[in-house]
């Protein structure tokens, strides 16, 4: 008789335990599904993919000056595709189009001349970002070039 009572209690205990385990699994599954479908998760994945692209990007120099010189050298060769690769990834196609227009308008030599001016004023914008102010012979500002260091240590042109 006592054995039957223990058996009944054990049976109900197992049923409650299985119900709690099933409920927990359902709640966990819903949370898991909602997280992987959420905009936060998608943004995190996009940022991870962008970071991986920057880590794989080898165009640029170990210093801002080196990157700027590589950019000028590519322009001197007339290679606008290579020159655009020294910009940050999300601006490369825009700058390739702009550089093609500059090249087709016969303004590339003028741009190279401005970029090659010896009196560039370099200053830090923030940690990992610098800018160069290019001035003409009258000491007037004609161009500001900003560069930033990527996660792989390579310097890229942010804008001009």
Coordinates of C-alpha atoms in Angstrom, one line a residue:
X1 CA 0.0 0.0 0.0
X2 CA 2.8 2.4 0.9
X3 CA 4.6 1.5 -2.3
X4 CA 1.5 2.4 -4.3
X5 CA 1.3 5.8 -2.7
X6 CA 5.0 6.5 -3.4
X7 CA 4.5 5.4 -6.9
X8 CA 1.5 7.7 -7.4
X9 CA 3.4 10.6 -5.9
X10 CA 6.5 9.8 -8.0
X11 CA 4.3 9.6 -11.1
X12 CA 2.7 13.1 -10.5
X13 CA 6.2 14.5 -9.6
X14 CA 7.5 13.3 -13.0
X15 CA 4.5 14.7 -14.8
X16 CA 5.0 18.1 -13.2
X17 CA 8.8 17.9 -13.9
X18 CA 8.2 17.1 -17.6
X19 CA 5.6 19.9 -17.8
X20 CA 8.1 22.4 -16.3
X21 CA 10.9 21.2 -18.6
X22 CA 8.6 21.4 -21.7
X23 CA 7.4 24.9 -20.7
X24 CA 11.0 26.0 -20.2
X25 CA 12.0 24.6 -23.6
X26 CA 9.2 26.4 -25.3
X27 CA 10.0 29.7 -23.6
X28 CA 13.7 29.3 -24.4
X29 CA 12.9 28.4 -28.0
X30 CA 10.6 31.5 -28.4
X31 CA 13.3 33.7 -27.0
X32 CA 15.9 32.2 -29.2
X33 CA 13.8 32.6 -32.3
X34 CA 12.9 36.2 -31.4
X35 CA 16.5 37.1 -30.8
X36 CA 17.8 35.8 -34.2
X37 CA 15.0 37.5 -36.0
X38 CA 15.4 40.8 -34.2
X39 CA 16.8 44.0 -35.8
X40 CA 19.5 44.1 -33.1
X41 CA 20.8 40.7 -34.1
X42 CA 20.7 41.6 -37.8
X43 CA 22.6 44.9 -37.1
X44 CA 25.2 42.9 -35.0
X45 CA 25.7 40.5 -37.9
X46 CA 26.1 43.4 -40.4
X47 CA 28.7 45.0 -38.2
X48 CA 30.6 41.7 -37.8
X49 CA 30.6 41.3 -41.6
X50 CA 31.8 44.9 -42.1
X51 CA 34.5 44.3 -39.5
X52 CA 35.6 41.1 -41.3
X53 CA 35.8 43.1 -44.6
X54 CA 37.9 45.8 -43.0
X55 CA 40.2 43.1 -41.4
X56 CA 40.7 41.6 -44.9
X57 CA 41.3 44.9 -46.6
X58 CA 45.0 45.5 -47.3
X59 CA 44.9 48.7 -49.3
X60 CA 46.4 51.5 -47.4
X61 CA 49.5 52.3 -45.4
X62 CA 50.7 51.8 -41.8
X63 CA 50.7 55.6 -41.4
X64 CA 48.4 58.3 -42.7
X65 CA 51.3 59.8 -44.7
X66 CA 52.0 56.5 -46.4
X67 CA 48.3 56.0 -47.4
X68 CA 48.1 59.6 -48.8
X69 CA 51.3 58.9 -50.8
X70 CA 49.9 55.6 -52.1
X71 CA 46.8 57.4 -53.2
X72 CA 48.7 60.1 -55.0
X73 CA 50.9 57.5 -56.7
X74 CA 47.8 55.7 -58.0
X75 CA 46.4 58.9 -59.3
X76 CA 49.8 59.7 -61.1
X77 CA 49.5 56.3 -62.8
X78 CA 45.9 57.2 -63.8
X79 CA 44.5 54.2 -62.0
X80 CA 41.3 55.6 -60.4
X81 CA 40.2 52.1 -59.4
X82 CA 43.3 51.6 -57.3
X83 CA 43.1 55.1 -55.9
X84 CA 39.5 54.6 -54.8
X85 CA 40.6 51.5 -52.8
X86 CA 42.5 53.8 -50.4
X87 CA 39.1 55.2 -49.2
X88 CA 37.0 53.5 -46.5
X89 CA 35.0 50.6 -47.9
X90 CA 31.6 52.2 -48.0
X91 CA 32.9 55.2 -50.0
X92 CA 35.0 53.4 -52.6
X93 CA 32.4 53.1 -55.3
X94 CA 31.4 56.8 -54.9
X95 CA 35.0 57.9 -55.1
X96 CA 35.8 55.7 -58.0
X97 CA 33.0 57.5 -60.0
X98 CA 34.2 60.9 -58.8
X99 CA 37.8 60.2 -59.8
X100 CA 36.7 58.9 -63.2
X101 CA 34.8 62.2 -63.7
X102 CA 37.8 64.2 -62.6
X103 CA 40.0 62.1 -65.0
X104 CA 37.6 62.5 -67.9
X105 CA 37.4 66.2 -67.3
X106 CA 41.2 66.5 -67.5
X107 CA 41.4 67.7 -63.9
X108 CA 43.5 64.8 -62.6
X109 CA 46.8 66.7 -63.0
X110 CA 45.4 69.6 -61.0
X111 CA 44.2 67.3 -58.3
X112 CA 47.6 65.6 -58.1
X113 CA 49.3 69.0 -57.9
X114 CA 47.0 70.1 -55.0
X115 CA 47.5 66.8 -53.1
X116 CA 51.3 66.9 -53.7
X117 CA 51.8 70.4 -52.2
X118 CA 54.5 70.3 -49.6
X119 CA 52.9 72.5 -47.0
X120 CA 50.3 70.2 -45.5
X121 CA 49.2 70.8 -41.9
X122 CA 48.6 67.5 -40.1
X123 CA 46.5 67.4 -36.9
X124 CA 44.7 64.8 -34.9
X125 CA 40.9 64.8 -34.9
X126 CA 40.6 62.0 -32.4
X127 CA 42.5 58.9 -31.5
X128 CA 42.9 56.9 -34.7
X129 CA 41.8 59.9 -36.9
X130 CA 44.0 62.6 -38.4
X131 CA 43.5 65.3 -41.0
X132 CA 45.7 67.2 -43.4
X133 CA 44.9 70.7 -44.4
X134 CA 46.3 71.6 -47.9
X135 CA 47.0 75.3 -48.5
X136 CA 47.9 77.1 -51.7
X137 CA 50.7 79.6 -52.2
X138 CA 48.6 82.4 -50.6
X139 CA 48.2 80.2 -47.4
X140 CA 44.5 79.8 -48.2
X141 CA 42.9 76.4 -47.3
X142 CA 42.0 74.6 -50.5
X143 CA 41.5 71.0 -49.2
X144 CA 41.1 69.0 -46.0
X145 CA 41.8 65.3 -46.1
X146 CA 40.7 63.1 -43.2
X147 CA 42.1 59.6 -42.6
X148 CA 41.3 57.0 -40.0
X149 CA 42.9 53.8 -38.8
X150 CA 40.9 50.7 -39.3
X151 CA 40.6 47.7 -37.0
X152 CA 43.5 46.0 -38.8
X153 CA 45.8 49.0 -38.3
X154 CA 45.6 50.1 -42.0
X155 CA 45.0 53.8 -42.5
X156 CA 42.1 54.7 -45.0
X157 CA 40.9 58.0 -46.4
X158 CA 37.6 59.0 -44.8
X159 CA 36.9 62.0 -47.0
X160 CA 38.2 65.1 -48.7

